[in-house]
C-alpha atoms as a printed R data frame, in Angstrom:
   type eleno elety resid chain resno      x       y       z
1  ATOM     1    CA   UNK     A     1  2.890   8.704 -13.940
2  ATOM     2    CA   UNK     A     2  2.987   9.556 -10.434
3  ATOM     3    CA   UNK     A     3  0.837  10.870  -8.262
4  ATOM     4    CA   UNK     A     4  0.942  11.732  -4.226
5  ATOM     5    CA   UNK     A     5 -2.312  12.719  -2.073
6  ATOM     6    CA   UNK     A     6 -0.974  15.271   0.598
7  ATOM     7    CA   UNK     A     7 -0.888  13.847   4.274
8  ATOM     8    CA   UNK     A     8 -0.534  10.442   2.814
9  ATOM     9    CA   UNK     A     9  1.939   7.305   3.408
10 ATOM    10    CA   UNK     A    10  2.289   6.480  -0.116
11 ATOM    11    CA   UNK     A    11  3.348   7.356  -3.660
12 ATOM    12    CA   UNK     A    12  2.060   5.186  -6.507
13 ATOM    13    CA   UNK     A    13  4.362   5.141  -9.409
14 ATOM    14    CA   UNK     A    14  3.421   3.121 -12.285
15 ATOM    15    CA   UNK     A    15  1.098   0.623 -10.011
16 ATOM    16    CA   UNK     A    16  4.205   0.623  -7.037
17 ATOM    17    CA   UNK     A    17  4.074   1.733  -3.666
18 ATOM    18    CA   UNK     A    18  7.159   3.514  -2.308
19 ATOM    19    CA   UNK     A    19  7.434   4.763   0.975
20 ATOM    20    CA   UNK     A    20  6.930   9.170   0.662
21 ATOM    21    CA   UNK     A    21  6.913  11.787   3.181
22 ATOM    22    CA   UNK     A    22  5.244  12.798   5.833
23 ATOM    23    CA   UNK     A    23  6.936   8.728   7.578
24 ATOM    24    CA   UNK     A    24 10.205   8.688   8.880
25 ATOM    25    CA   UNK     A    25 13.320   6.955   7.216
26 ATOM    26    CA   UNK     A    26 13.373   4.527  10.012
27 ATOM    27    CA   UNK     A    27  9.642   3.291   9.376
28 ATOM    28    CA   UNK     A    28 10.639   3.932   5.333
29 ATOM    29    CA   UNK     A    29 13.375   0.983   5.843
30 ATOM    30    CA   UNK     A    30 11.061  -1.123   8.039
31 ATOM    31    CA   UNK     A    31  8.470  -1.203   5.373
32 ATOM    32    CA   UNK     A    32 10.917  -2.331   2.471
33 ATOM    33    CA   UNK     A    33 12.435  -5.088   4.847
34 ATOM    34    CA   UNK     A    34  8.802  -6.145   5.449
35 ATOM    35    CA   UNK     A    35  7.993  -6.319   1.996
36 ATOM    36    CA   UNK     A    36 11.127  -7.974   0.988
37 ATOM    37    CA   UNK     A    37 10.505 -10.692   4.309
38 ATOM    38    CA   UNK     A    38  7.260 -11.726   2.755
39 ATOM    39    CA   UNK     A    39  8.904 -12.012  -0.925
40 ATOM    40    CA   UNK     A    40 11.394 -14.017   0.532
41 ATOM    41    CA   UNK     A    41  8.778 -16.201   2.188
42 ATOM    42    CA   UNK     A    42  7.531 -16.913  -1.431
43 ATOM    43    CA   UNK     A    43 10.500 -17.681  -2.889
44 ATOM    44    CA   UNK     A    44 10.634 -14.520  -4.821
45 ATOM    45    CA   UNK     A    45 14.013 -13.637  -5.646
46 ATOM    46    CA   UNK     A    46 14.756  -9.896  -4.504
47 ATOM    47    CA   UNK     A    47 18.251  -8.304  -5.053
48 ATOM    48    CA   UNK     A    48 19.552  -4.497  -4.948
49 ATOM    49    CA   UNK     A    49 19.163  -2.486  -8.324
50 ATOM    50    CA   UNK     A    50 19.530   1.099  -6.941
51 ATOM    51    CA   UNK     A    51 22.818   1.510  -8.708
52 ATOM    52    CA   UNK     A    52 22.249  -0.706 -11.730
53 ATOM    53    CA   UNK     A    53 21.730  -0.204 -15.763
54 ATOM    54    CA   UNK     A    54 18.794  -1.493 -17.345
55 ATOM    55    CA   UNK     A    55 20.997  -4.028 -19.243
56 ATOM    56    CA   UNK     A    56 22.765  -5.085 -15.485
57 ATOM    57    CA   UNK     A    57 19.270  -5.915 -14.293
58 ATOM    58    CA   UNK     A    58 17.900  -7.285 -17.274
59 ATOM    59    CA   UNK     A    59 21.394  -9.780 -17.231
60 ATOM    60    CA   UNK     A    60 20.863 -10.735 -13.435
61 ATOM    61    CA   UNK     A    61 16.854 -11.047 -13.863
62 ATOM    62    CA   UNK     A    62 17.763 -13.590 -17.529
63 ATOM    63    CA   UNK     A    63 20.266 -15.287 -14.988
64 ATOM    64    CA   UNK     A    64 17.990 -15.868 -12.172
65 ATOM    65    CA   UNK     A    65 15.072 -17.353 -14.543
66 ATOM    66    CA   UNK     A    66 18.211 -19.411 -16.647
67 ATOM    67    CA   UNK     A    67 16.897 -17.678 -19.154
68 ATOM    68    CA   UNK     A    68 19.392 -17.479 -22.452
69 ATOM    69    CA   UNK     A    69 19.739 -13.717 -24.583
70 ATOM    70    CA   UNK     A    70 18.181 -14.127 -27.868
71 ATOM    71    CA   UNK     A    71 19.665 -12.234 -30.858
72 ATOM    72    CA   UNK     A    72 17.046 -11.162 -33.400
């Protein structure tokens, strides 16, 4: 579900926030490296999954918890 209210600085998708038009790219990329800042801050580990499968994320998100794969 997504929904956008015209003239706004937001999209919600599924409970997210992602930058949407009318703002510029260049306050787009300031926002993300904000958010990812203050995750940082908190220990939060953030990495890239724009050109990821599921199963590549769900591997690096099992590795980062040291996590094991169980097989049902």
């Amino acid at each position: 579900f997504s929904s956008r209210r015209r003239h706004t600085r937001y999209i919600s998708v599924t409970g997210v926030q992602t930058c949407a038009l009318p703002i510029s790219m260049k306050q787009c990329r300031k926002e993300v490296e904000l958010a990812e800042s203050l995750l940082r801050m908190e220990r939060i580990p953030v990495f890239q999954t724009t050109h990821s499968s599921i199963e590549e994320i769900s591997s690096r998100v099992l590795a980062e918890l040291g996590l094991q794969r169980e097989m049902f």
